[in-house]
mmCIF file of C-alpha atoms and ligand atoms in Angstrom:
data_model
loop_
_atom_site.group_PDB
_atom_site.id
_atom_site.type_symbol
_atom_site.label_atom_id
_atom_site.label_comp_id
_atom_site.label_asym_id
_atom_site.label_seq_id
_atom_site.Cartn_x
_atom_site.Cartn_y
_atom_site.Cartn_z
ATOM 1 C CA MET A 1 60.955 179.364 7.856
ATOM 2 C CA ARG A 2 58.241 177.540 9.846
ATOM 3 C CA VAL A 3 54.621 177.961 8.859
ATOM 4 C CA ALA A 4 51.329 176.335 9.904
ATOM 5 C CA GLU A 5 49.470 174.325 7.259
ATOM 6 C CA SER A 6 46.350 176.501 7.577
ATOM 7 C CA GLU A 7 48.347 179.704 7.059
ATOM 8 C CA LEU A 8 50.142 178.212 4.078
ATOM 9 C CA ARG A 9 46.879 177.099 2.494
ATOM 10 C CA ALA A 10 45.375 180.567 2.922
ATOM 11 C CA LEU A 11 48.440 182.334 1.485
ATOM 12 C CA ILE A 12 48.546 180.102 -1.588
ATOM 13 C CA ALA A 13 44.801 180.448 -2.216
ATOM 14 C CA LYS A 14 44.984 184.234 -1.950
ATOM 15 C CA LYS A 15 47.825 184.441 -4.461
ATOM 16 C CA LEU A 16 46.085 182.132 -6.941
ATOM 17 C CA GLU A 17 42.860 184.089 -6.651
ATOM 18 C CA ARG A 18 44.716 187.305 -7.357
ATOM 19 C CA ALA A 19 46.128 185.628 -10.465
ATOM 20 C CA GLY A 20 42.616 184.829 -11.694
ATOM 21 C CA LEU A 21 41.524 181.441 -10.346
ATOM 22 C CA THR A 22 38.020 181.279 -8.918
ATOM 23 C CA PRO A 23 37.969 181.131 -5.105
ATOM 24 C CA GLU A 24 36.681 177.546 -5.323
ATOM 25 C CA HIS A 25 39.520 176.393 -7.597
ATOM 26 C CA ALA A 26 42.129 178.415 -5.699
ATOM 27 C CA ASP A 27 41.092 176.619 -2.500
ATOM 28 C CA ILE A 28 41.426 173.194 -4.123
ATOM 29 C CA VAL A 29 44.871 173.934 -5.581
ATOM 30 C CA ALA A 30 45.993 175.401 -2.254
ATOM 31 C CA ASP A 31 44.750 172.297 -0.468
ATOM 32 C CA VAL A 32 46.794 170.000 -2.731
ATOM 33 C CA LEU A 33 49.938 172.149 -2.452
ATOM 34 C CA ALA A 34 49.651 172.499 1.345
ATOM 35 C CA TYR A 35 48.997 168.737 1.545
ATOM 36 C CA ALA A 36 52.344 168.201 -0.198
ATOM 37 C CA ASP A 37 54.341 170.630 1.943
ATOM 38 C CA ALA A 38 52.752 169.230 5.107
ATOM 39 C CA ARG A 39 54.250 165.842 4.218
ATOM 40 C CA GLY A 40 57.672 167.148 3.224
ATOM 41 C CA ILE A 41 56.910 166.880 -0.518
ATOM 42 C CA HIS A 42 58.187 170.434 -1.022
ATOM 43 C CA SER A 43 58.901 169.659 -4.665
ATOM 44 C CA HIS A 44 55.136 169.772 -5.278
ATOM 45 C CA GLY A 45 54.078 172.250 -2.657
ATOM 46 C CA ALA A 46 53.863 176.028 -2.319
ATOM 47 C CA MET A 47 57.058 176.384 -4.298
ATOM 48 C CA ARG A 48 54.983 175.852 -7.454
ATOM 49 C CA THR A 49 52.578 178.733 -6.761
ATOM 50 C CA GLU A 50 54.626 181.301 -8.617
ATOM 51 C CA TYR A 51 54.759 179.091 -11.675
ATOM 52 C CA TYR A 52 50.998 178.421 -11.636
ATOM 53 C CA VAL A 53 50.377 182.149 -11.250
ATOM 54 C CA GLU A 54 52.450 182.894 -14.339
ATOM 55 C CA ARG A 55 50.638 180.250 -16.392
ATOM 56 C CA ILE A 56 47.219 181.483 -15.210
ATOM 57 C CA VAL A 57 48.082 185.104 -16.003
ATOM 58 C CA LYS A 58 49.425 184.157 -19.447
ATOM 59 C CA GLY A 59 46.286 182.173 -20.281
ATOM 60 C CA GLY A 60 47.830 178.680 -20.235
ATOM 61 C CA MET A 61 45.475 177.369 -17.544
ATOM 62 C CA ASN A 62 41.714 177.486 -18.057
ATOM 63 C CA THR A 63 40.121 179.260 -15.094
ATOM 64 C CA LYS A 64 36.542 178.628 -16.282
ATOM 65 C CA PRO A 65 36.643 175.030 -17.486
ATOM 66 C CA ASP A 66 33.693 173.100 -18.807
ATOM 67 C CA PHE A 67 34.264 169.781 -16.992
ATOM 68 C CA ARG A 68 32.444 166.786 -18.428
ATOM 69 C CA LEU A 69 32.455 163.081 -17.586
ATOM 70 C CA GLU A 70 31.962 160.989 -20.702
ATOM 71 C CA ARG A 71 30.835 157.506 -19.654
ATOM 72 C CA THR A 72 32.519 155.015 -21.976
ATOM 73 C CA GLY A 73 31.243 151.846 -20.255
ATOM 74 C CA PRO A 74 29.736 150.614 -16.980
ATOM 75 C CA SER A 75 33.083 151.026 -15.204
ATOM 76 C CA SER A 76 34.948 153.529 -17.330
ATOM 77 C CA GLY A 77 34.912 157.126 -18.358
ATOM 78 C CA ILE A 78 36.873 160.028 -19.727
ATOM 79 C CA PHE A 79 36.853 163.147 -17.616
ATOM 80 C CA HIS A 80 37.374 166.111 -19.934
ATOM 81 C CA GLY A 81 39.600 168.460 -17.981
ATOM 82 C CA ASP A 82 39.399 171.369 -20.444
ATOM 83 C CA ASN A 83 42.989 172.325 -19.588
ATOM 84 C CA ALA A 84 42.018 173.521 -16.126
ATOM 85 C CA SER A 85 44.297 173.226 -13.139
ATOM 86 C CA GLY A 86 45.300 169.549 -12.918
ATOM 87 C CA HIS A 87 44.685 169.600 -9.166
ATOM 88 C CA VAL A 88 41.071 170.622 -9.705
ATOM 89 C CA ALA A 89 40.445 168.301 -12.680
ATOM 90 C CA ALA A 90 42.148 165.249 -11.152
ATOM 91 C CA SER A 91 40.366 165.596 -7.803
ATOM 92 C CA ALA A 92 36.984 166.046 -9.521
ATOM 93 C CA ALA A 93 37.712 163.015 -11.734
ATOM 94 C CA MET A 94 38.655 160.990 -8.660
ATOM 95 C CA ARG A 95 35.317 161.873 -7.055
ATOM 96 C CA GLU A 96 33.603 160.562 -10.211
ATOM 97 C CA ALA A 97 35.744 157.401 -10.148
ATOM 98 C CA ILE A 98 34.898 156.767 -6.485
ATOM 99 C CA ALA A 99 31.173 157.141 -7.223
ATOM 100 C CA MET A 100 31.486 154.807 -10.231
ATOM 101 C CA ALA A 101 33.416 152.183 -8.236
ATOM 102 C CA GLY A 102 30.745 152.467 -5.555
ATOM 103 C CA GLU A 103 28.175 151.420 -8.159
ATOM 104 C CA SER A 104 30.060 148.854 -10.219
ATOM 105 C CA GLY A 105 32.940 147.749 -7.977
ATOM 106 C CA ILE A 106 35.678 149.103 -10.176
ATOM 107 C CA ALA A 107 36.307 152.283 -12.133
ATOM 108 C CA VAL A 108 38.867 153.421 -14.652
ATOM 109 C CA VAL A 109 38.652 157.143 -15.334
ATOM 110 C CA GLY A 110 41.056 158.988 -17.579
ATOM 111 C CA VAL A 111 41.523 162.723 -17.203
ATOM 112 C CA ARG A 112 41.918 164.135 -20.686
ATOM 113 C CA LYS A 113 43.653 167.502 -21.060
ATOM 114 C CA MET A 114 44.626 169.177 -17.842
ATOM 115 C CA ALA A 115 47.500 171.209 -16.422
ATOM 116 C CA HIS A 116 50.033 169.888 -13.870
ATOM 117 C CA SER A 117 48.301 168.019 -11.037
ATOM 118 C CA GLY A 118 51.050 167.917 -8.372
ATOM 119 C CA ALA A 119 51.499 165.186 -5.766
ATOM 120 C CA LEU A 120 49.429 162.194 -6.893
ATOM 121 C CA ALA A 121 48.965 160.696 -3.422
ATOM 122 C CA TYR A 122 46.441 163.454 -2.754
ATOM 123 C CA PHE A 123 44.079 161.798 -5.258
ATOM 124 C CA THR A 124 44.681 158.157 -4.322
ATOM 125 C CA GLU A 125 44.175 159.108 -0.664
ATOM 126 C CA GLN A 126 40.797 160.639 -1.590
ATOM 127 C CA ALA A 127 39.785 157.103 -2.583
ATOM 128 C CA ALA A 128 41.443 155.318 0.348
ATOM 129 C CA SER A 129 39.703 157.709 2.781
ATOM 130 C CA ALA A 130 36.405 156.588 1.219
ATOM 131 C CA GLY A 131 37.306 152.879 1.616
ATOM 132 C CA PHE A 132 38.605 152.212 -1.919
ATOM 133 C CA ILE A 133 41.934 151.071 -3.333
ATOM 134 C CA ALA A 134 43.330 153.471 -5.928
ATOM 135 C CA ILE A 135 46.133 153.687 -8.418
ATOM 136 C CA SER A 136 46.798 156.925 -10.249
ATOM 137 C CA MET A 137 49.414 157.879 -12.783
ATOM 138 C CA CYS A 138 50.054 160.886 -14.979
ATOM 139 C CA GLN A 139 52.201 162.219 -17.749
ATOM 140 C CA SER A 140 54.781 164.910 -17.198
ATOM 141 C CA ASP A 141 57.140 166.890 -19.391
ATOM 142 C CA PRO A 142 59.824 165.016 -21.290
ATOM 143 C CA MET A 143 62.859 165.443 -19.046
ATOM 144 C CA ALA A 144 64.355 162.011 -18.488
ATOM 145 C CA VAL A 145 66.867 160.197 -20.620
ATOM 146 C CA PRO A 146 65.694 156.699 -21.607
ATOM 147 C CA PHE A 147 67.876 153.856 -20.293
ATOM 148 C CA GLY A 148 70.961 153.878 -22.474
ATOM 149 C CA GLY A 149 69.989 157.137 -24.213
ATOM 150 C CA ALA A 150 71.434 160.641 -24.267
ATOM 151 C CA ASP A 151 68.295 162.576 -25.320
ATOM 152 C CA VAL A 152 65.146 163.026 -23.215
ATOM 153 C CA TYR A 153 61.982 161.127 -24.128
ATOM 154 C CA TYR A 154 59.697 160.425 -21.126
ATOM 155 C CA GLY A 155 58.717 162.606 -18.213
ATOM 156 C CA THR A 156 59.035 161.751 -14.542
ATOM 157 C CA ASN A 157 55.671 159.972 -15.025
ATOM 158 C CA PRO A 158 54.636 159.295 -11.404
ATOM 159 C CA ILE A 159 52.553 156.425 -10.033
ATOM 160 C CA ALA A 160 50.647 156.484 -6.744
ATOM 161 C CA PHE A 161 48.870 153.730 -4.857
ATOM 162 C CA ALA A 162 46.719 153.874 -1.725
ATOM 163 C CA ALA A 163 44.685 151.277 0.143
ATOM 164 C CA PRO A 164 42.470 151.669 3.205
ATOM 165 C CA GLY A 165 43.399 149.985 6.474
ATOM 166 C CA ALA A 166 41.501 149.602 9.719
ATOM 167 C CA ASN A 167 40.568 152.581 11.911
ATOM 168 C CA ASP A 168 41.336 155.316 9.364
ATOM 169 C CA GLU A 169 44.808 153.926 8.655
ATOM 170 C CA MET A 170 45.959 153.515 5.076
ATOM 171 C CA ILE A 171 48.973 152.636 3.003
ATOM 172 C CA SER A 172 49.886 155.392 0.571
ATOM 173 C CA PHE A 173 52.828 155.158 -1.782
ATOM 174 C CA ASP A 174 53.689 157.702 -4.461
ATOM 175 C CA MET A 175 56.770 157.885 -6.657
ATOM 176 C CA ALA A 176 58.195 159.491 -9.744
ATOM 177 C CA THR A 177 59.637 156.924 -12.134
ATOM 178 C CA THR A 178 62.861 158.907 -12.205
ATOM 179 C CA VAL A 179 65.344 158.791 -9.301
ATOM 180 C CA GLN A 180 63.950 162.189 -8.290
ATOM 181 C CA ALA A 181 61.112 164.457 -9.334
ATOM 182 C CA TRP A 182 62.175 167.643 -11.161
ATOM 183 C CA GLY A 183 60.662 169.568 -8.268
ATOM 184 C CA ASN A 184 63.437 168.253 -6.026
ATOM 185 C CA ILE A 185 65.954 169.888 -8.361
ATOM 186 C CA LEU A 186 63.937 173.130 -8.070
ATOM 187 C CA ASP A 187 63.786 172.715 -4.285
ATOM 188 C CA ALA A 188 67.589 172.305 -4.176
ATOM 189 C CA GLN A 189 67.934 175.407 -6.354
ATOM 190 C CA SER A 190 65.677 177.449 -4.066
ATOM 191 C CA ARG A 191 67.670 176.290 -1.024
ATOM 192 C CA ASN A 192 71.056 176.822 -2.767
ATOM 193 C CA GLY A 193 71.954 173.216 -2.081
ATOM 194 C CA GLU A 194 73.804 170.431 -3.896
ATOM 195 C CA ILE A 195 72.183 167.250 -5.166
ATOM 196 C CA PRO A 196 73.541 163.677 -5.013
ATOM 197 C CA ASP A 197 75.392 162.652 -8.175
ATOM 198 C CA ASP A 198 72.929 159.884 -9.103
ATOM 199 C CA TRP A 199 69.840 162.089 -9.576
ATOM 200 C CA ALA A 200 70.485 163.803 -12.889
ATOM 201 C CA VAL A 201 72.834 164.655 -15.717
ATOM 202 C CA ASP A 202 74.136 167.873 -17.254
ATOM 203 C CA GLU A 203 74.042 168.924 -20.902
ATOM 204 C CA LYS A 204 76.785 166.472 -21.776
ATOM 205 C CA GLY A 205 74.897 163.624 -20.161
ATOM 206 C CA SER A 206 77.386 163.426 -17.274
ATOM 207 C CA PRO A 207 76.231 163.062 -13.636
ATOM 208 C CA THR A 208 76.162 166.417 -11.796
ATOM 209 C CA THR A 209 75.764 167.621 -8.178
ATOM 210 C CA ASP A 210 74.911 171.204 -9.219
ATOM 211 C CA PRO A 211 71.100 171.610 -9.420
ATOM 212 C CA ASN A 212 71.565 174.600 -11.742
ATOM 213 C CA ALA A 213 73.514 172.477 -14.248
ATOM 214 C CA VAL A 214 70.859 169.757 -14.567
ATOM 215 C CA THR A 215 69.397 169.232 -18.038
ATOM 216 C CA ALA A 216 67.854 165.754 -17.662
ATOM 217 C CA LEU A 217 66.853 163.227 -15.011
ATOM 218 C CA VAL A 218 67.571 159.497 -15.003
ATOM 219 C CA PRO A 219 64.981 156.686 -14.613
ATOM 220 C CA VAL A 220 64.884 154.958 -11.222
ATOM 221 C CA GLY A 221 66.356 151.457 -11.361
ATOM 222 C CA GLY A 222 67.648 151.802 -14.936
ATOM 223 C CA PRO A 223 65.522 149.828 -17.436
ATOM 224 C CA LYS A 224 62.840 149.086 -14.809
ATOM 225 C CA GLY A 225 61.899 152.689 -14.070
ATOM 226 C CA TYR A 226 62.238 153.367 -17.778
ATOM 227 C CA GLY A 227 59.660 150.617 -18.442
ATOM 228 C CA LEU A 228 57.288 151.987 -15.799
ATOM 229 C CA ALA A 229 57.510 155.459 -17.360
ATOM 230 C CA MET A 230 56.537 153.857 -20.669
ATOM 231 C CA MET A 231 53.565 152.139 -18.996
ATOM 232 C CA VAL A 232 52.354 155.443 -17.511
ATOM 233 C CA ASP A 233 52.691 157.201 -20.858
ATOM 234 C CA VAL A 234 50.672 154.457 -22.587
ATOM 235 C CA LEU A 235 47.847 154.475 -20.000
ATOM 236 C CA ALA A 236 47.685 158.214 -19.242
ATOM 237 C CA GLY A 237 48.599 159.431 -22.721
ATOM 238 C CA ILE A 238 48.277 157.147 -25.745
ATOM 239 C CA LEU A 239 45.118 155.469 -24.356
ATOM 240 C CA LEU A 240 43.441 158.858 -23.915
ATOM 241 C CA GLY A 241 44.397 160.095 -27.378
ATOM 242 C CA LEU A 242 46.837 162.650 -26.026
ATOM 243 C CA PRO A 243 50.340 163.715 -27.071
ATOM 244 C CA PHE A 244 52.820 161.126 -25.751
ATOM 245 C CA GLY A 245 56.537 160.596 -25.130
ATOM 246 C CA LYS A 246 58.687 163.487 -26.271
ATOM 247 C CA HIS A 247 55.585 165.215 -27.687
ATOM 248 C CA VAL A 248 54.137 165.940 -24.227
ATOM 249 C CA SER A 249 54.071 169.696 -23.568
ATOM 250 C CA SER A 250 56.655 171.371 -21.362
ATOM 251 C CA MET A 251 55.832 173.089 -18.108
ATOM 252 C CA TYR A 252 57.811 176.259 -18.750
ATOM 253 C CA ARG A 253 57.266 176.600 -22.481
ATOM 254 C CA SER A 254 54.165 177.838 -24.318
ATOM 255 C CA MET A 255 52.824 179.390 -21.133
ATOM 256 C CA HIS A 256 49.951 180.885 -23.156
ATOM 257 C CA SER A 257 48.430 177.549 -24.180
ATOM 258 C CA GLY A 258 46.972 174.547 -22.349
ATOM 259 C CA ARG A 259 49.181 171.625 -21.380
ATOM 260 C CA ASP A 260 46.974 168.788 -22.701
ATOM 261 C CA LEU A 261 48.249 166.367 -20.035
ATOM 262 C CA GLY A 262 46.643 163.044 -19.131
ATOM 263 C CA GLN A 263 46.107 161.156 -15.896
ATOM 264 C CA LEU A 264 44.492 157.788 -15.231
ATOM 265 C CA HIS A 265 42.689 156.806 -12.031
ATOM 266 C CA ILE A 266 41.919 153.158 -11.289
ATOM 267 C CA VAL A 267 39.629 152.649 -8.307
ATOM 268 C CA ILE A 268 38.694 149.281 -6.811
ATOM 269 C CA ASP A 269 36.120 148.487 -4.141
ATOM 270 C CA PRO A 270 37.849 145.799 -2.036
ATOM 271 C CA GLY A 271 34.363 144.426 -1.315
ATOM 272 C CA VAL A 272 34.066 142.967 -4.818
ATOM 273 C CA PHE A 273 36.968 140.605 -4.042
ATOM 274 C CA THR A 274 36.928 140.031 -0.308
ATOM 275 C CA ASP A 275 35.401 141.122 2.978
ATOM 276 C CA PRO A 276 36.332 144.815 3.058
ATOM 277 C CA LYS A 277 36.710 144.833 6.852
ATOM 278 C CA GLU A 278 39.141 141.916 6.696
ATOM 279 C CA PHE A 279 40.960 143.668 3.872
ATOM 280 C CA GLY A 280 41.370 146.778 6.022
ATOM 281 C CA ARG A 281 42.547 144.739 9.006
ATOM 282 C CA ASN A 282 45.128 143.000 6.845
ATOM 283 C CA ILE A 283 46.415 146.293 5.423
ATOM 284 C CA SER A 284 46.927 147.492 8.982
ATOM 285 C CA ARG A 285 48.505 144.165 9.904
ATOM 286 C CA THR A 286 50.924 144.480 6.974
ATOM 287 C CA ARG A 287 51.950 147.904 8.269
ATOM 288 C CA ARG A 288 52.580 146.512 11.751
ATOM 289 C CA GLU A 289 54.478 143.487 10.453
ATOM 290 C CA LEU A 290 56.706 145.706 8.332
ATOM 291 C CA ASN A 291 57.329 148.004 11.304
ATOM 292 C CA ASP A 292 58.290 144.970 13.409
ATOM 293 C CA ILE A 293 61.034 143.873 11.017
ATOM 294 C CA THR A 294 64.530 144.119 12.473
ATOM 295 C CA PRO A 295 66.212 147.201 11.037
ATOM 296 C CA ALA A 296 69.350 146.703 8.978
ATOM 297 C CA PRO A 297 72.595 148.333 10.179
ATOM 298 C CA GLY A 298 72.297 152.106 9.817
ATOM 299 C CA PHE A 299 68.479 152.102 9.991
ATOM 300 C CA GLU A 300 66.448 152.957 13.092
ATOM 301 C CA ARG A 301 63.169 151.448 11.985
ATOM 302 C CA VAL A 302 61.480 149.809 9.005
ATOM 303 C CA LEU A 303 58.583 151.903 7.718
ATOM 304 C CA ALA A 304 55.695 150.789 5.544
ATOM 305 C CA PRO A 305 55.992 152.306 2.059
ATOM 306 C CA GLY A 306 54.984 155.969 2.358
ATOM 307 C CA GLN A 307 54.961 155.994 6.153
ATOM 308 C CA ASP A 308 57.856 158.459 6.208
ATOM 309 C CA LYS A 309 55.409 161.124 5.004
ATOM 310 C CA GLU A 310 53.068 160.434 7.936
ATOM 311 C CA ASP A 311 56.005 160.882 10.320
ATOM 312 C CA ILE A 312 56.955 164.185 8.689
ATOM 313 C CA ARG A 313 53.352 165.369 8.909
ATOM 314 C CA ALA A 314 53.212 164.549 12.623
ATOM 315 C CA ARG A 315 56.457 166.504 13.202
ATOM 316 C CA TYR A 316 55.309 169.480 11.119
ATOM 317 C CA GLU A 317 52.011 169.613 12.995
ATOM 318 C CA VAL A 318 54.027 170.357 16.116
ATOM 319 C CA ASP A 319 56.911 172.430 14.711
ATOM 320 C CA GLY A 320 55.284 173.987 11.642
ATOM 321 C CA ILE A 321 56.089 173.217 8.008
ATOM 322 C CA ASP A 322 59.699 173.807 7.033
ATOM 323 C CA LEU A 323 59.272 176.090 4.019
ATOM 324 C CA ALA A 324 62.055 177.685 1.948
ATOM 325 C CA ASP A 325 62.305 181.401 2.845
ATOM 326 C CA SER A 326 62.160 182.429 -0.807
ATOM 327 C CA VAL A 327 58.824 180.638 -1.214
ATOM 328 C CA TYR A 328 57.307 182.274 1.878
ATOM 329 C CA ASP A 329 58.632 185.701 0.857
ATOM 330 C CA TYR A 330 56.854 185.443 -2.474
ATOM 331 C CA LEU A 331 53.593 184.295 -0.880
ATOM 332 C CA VAL A 332 53.450 187.221 1.562
ATOM 333 C CA SER A 333 54.647 189.770 -1.008
ATOM 334 C CA ASP A 334 52.330 191.993 -3.047
ATOM 335 C CA GLU A 335 53.691 190.583 -6.263
ATOM 336 C CA VAL A 336 51.567 188.335 -8.443
ATOM 337 C CA ASN A 337 53.175 187.443 -11.793
ATOM 338 C CA ARG A 338 56.942 187.991 -11.674
ATOM 339 C CA ASP A 339 57.572 186.564 -15.165
ATOM 340 C CA THR A 340 60.205 184.304 -13.668
ATOM 341 C CA TYR A 341 59.801 181.317 -15.916
ATOM 342 C CA GLU A 342 61.214 181.992 -19.340
ATOM 343 C CA GLU A 343 59.861 180.165 -22.326
ATOM 344 C CA ASP A 344 63.182 178.452 -22.935
ATOM 345 C CA ALA A 345 63.889 177.481 -19.319
ATOM 346 C CA PRO A 346 64.497 173.767 -18.640
ATOM 347 C CA ALA A 347 61.376 171.657 -18.614
ATOM 348 C CA GLY A 348 59.788 170.616 -15.289
HETATM 349 P P1 NAI B 1 60.099 160.212 -2.924
HETATM 350 O O1 NAI B 1 61.315 159.675 -3.593
HETATM 351 O O2 NAI B 1 60.263 161.199 -1.846
HETATM 352 O O3 NAI B 1 59.298 158.983 -2.294
HETATM 353 C C1 NAI B 1 58.823 157.908 -3.083
HETATM 354 C C2 NAI B 1 57.959 157.025 -2.209
HETATM 355 O O4 NAI B 1 58.813 156.314 -1.292
HETATM 356 C C3 NAI B 1 56.987 157.810 -1.331
HETATM 357 O O5 NAI B 1 55.764 157.127 -1.238
HETATM 358 C C4 NAI B 1 57.672 157.842 0.014
HETATM 359 O O6 NAI B 1 56.759 157.993 1.065
HETATM 360 C C5 NAI B 1 58.349 156.506 0.039
HETATM 361 N N1 NAI B 1 59.498 156.476 0.943
HETATM 362 C C6 NAI B 1 60.566 157.299 0.920
HETATM 363 N N2 NAI B 1 61.422 156.973 1.906
HETATM 364 C C7 NAI B 1 60.864 155.929 2.564
HETATM 365 C C8 NAI B 1 61.271 155.122 3.675
HETATM 366 N N3 NAI B 1 62.401 155.361 4.327
HETATM 367 N N4 NAI B 1 60.475 154.127 4.063
HETATM 368 C C9 NAI B 1 59.310 153.881 3.434
HETATM 369 N N5 NAI B 1 58.879 154.598 2.370
HETATM 370 C C10 NAI B 1 59.650 155.604 1.952
HETATM 371 O O7 NAI B 1 59.061 160.761 -3.997
HETATM 372 P P2 NAI B 1 59.361 161.290 -5.470
HETATM 373 O O8 NAI B 1 59.545 160.139 -6.375
HETATM 374 O O9 NAI B 1 60.413 162.328 -5.405
HETATM 375 O O10 NAI B 1 57.973 161.995 -5.816
HETATM 376 C C11 NAI B 1 57.596 163.147 -5.072
HETATM 377 C C12 NAI B 1 56.235 163.615 -5.486
HETATM 378 O O11 NAI B 1 56.302 164.179 -6.752
HETATM 379 C C13 NAI B 1 55.144 162.568 -5.551
HETATM 380 O O12 NAI B 1 54.051 163.070 -4.811
HETATM 381 C C14 NAI B 1 54.769 162.494 -7.025
HETATM 382 O O13 NAI B 1 53.413 162.218 -7.284
HETATM 383 C C15 NAI B 1 55.103 163.889 -7.452
HETATM 384 N N6 NAI B 1 55.337 163.989 -8.878
HETATM 385 C C16 NAI B 1 54.374 164.606 -9.629
HETATM 386 C C17 NAI B 1 54.576 164.787 -10.972
HETATM 387 C C18 NAI B 1 53.532 165.440 -11.808
HETATM 388 O O14 NAI B 1 53.792 165.729 -12.961
HETATM 389 N N7 NAI B 1 52.353 165.667 -11.308
HETATM 390 C C19 NAI B 1 55.806 164.349 -11.642
HETATM 391 C C20 NAI B 1 56.721 163.667 -10.746
HETATM 392 C C21 NAI B 1 56.486 163.527 -9.412
#
């Protein structure tokens, strides 16, 4: 199914509004989800609408949050997310962090208590578009086995980074600390596809290619991804006084209560370290130098980290976004909450 980004955004917003989000919040969530699909990040795109709808309808996402920035120092703050949509809370907190970094050169803002916030590059790119460097990271449901372990402990705990280049260019990199995000398992399920055998394990802890048999993910790069997941959990969880590790709430359980998730934004004004124009030129130069590297056998071209998403976006702008039929069918249907996600379904 091919769909234009504007149509997709409108369909998602309409569905979320019907579920009970305010038009303003529905538009923000739809913007983040359409942003993801438009870059091929289908794991965190429109596919999630049905799940958000169910959580909204069941009361597990606050549709009338009382957002509050608590300044904790000249360059730091806690943004109280009041268990609203993570997309709305994290983007509002990023706006606060950008303003703070504009004043003091650097800002560290933790989002305390929010629901799932989706593709993190959306938030770091908010900062890069305004001329700032940003790092963002968040907690997610426990669903990965620790290196050498058979039981889950950490989530897919993603980290995103973006930096502004010259002439509206940027570098934007965004990764789960597991080999794959859980959403890619869901995407494979919705497309009835198989997954590579190094993404995840089944209930016995054995590698599986069947997305329906997956019970846990594995950290990327063994102990290294495992260590990064720990770092994210410390900074976006323990530091903000939130549940951490295996105590983080699960996406598909307790749909009636808030998720209490944490996210941390770090925003830096390049101008406090160097000439910001030179910084931007050098970011763009890095991109070009990486692109000029001789490709290894089997590769057509070397891309800067994250550049693959820009290429997908350019293709989708011409051809339309490649959306799973089942996702589109739900969006255009009259149905709102289908009660699809059982309380004891696997975490995501
Ligand atoms: P991925 O594996 O598709 O890509 C990871 C990074 O590598 C991206 O920046 C991508 O652009 C880059 N990349 C991939 N191929 C490349 C190539 N050939 N050349 C240069 N760069 C390349 O992403 P992953 O780990 O599956 O994460 C997907 C999304 O899921 C992210 O947006 C992440 O924030 C989101 N996520 C959100 C969670 C949440 O709870 N909010 C949890 C986990 C993931």
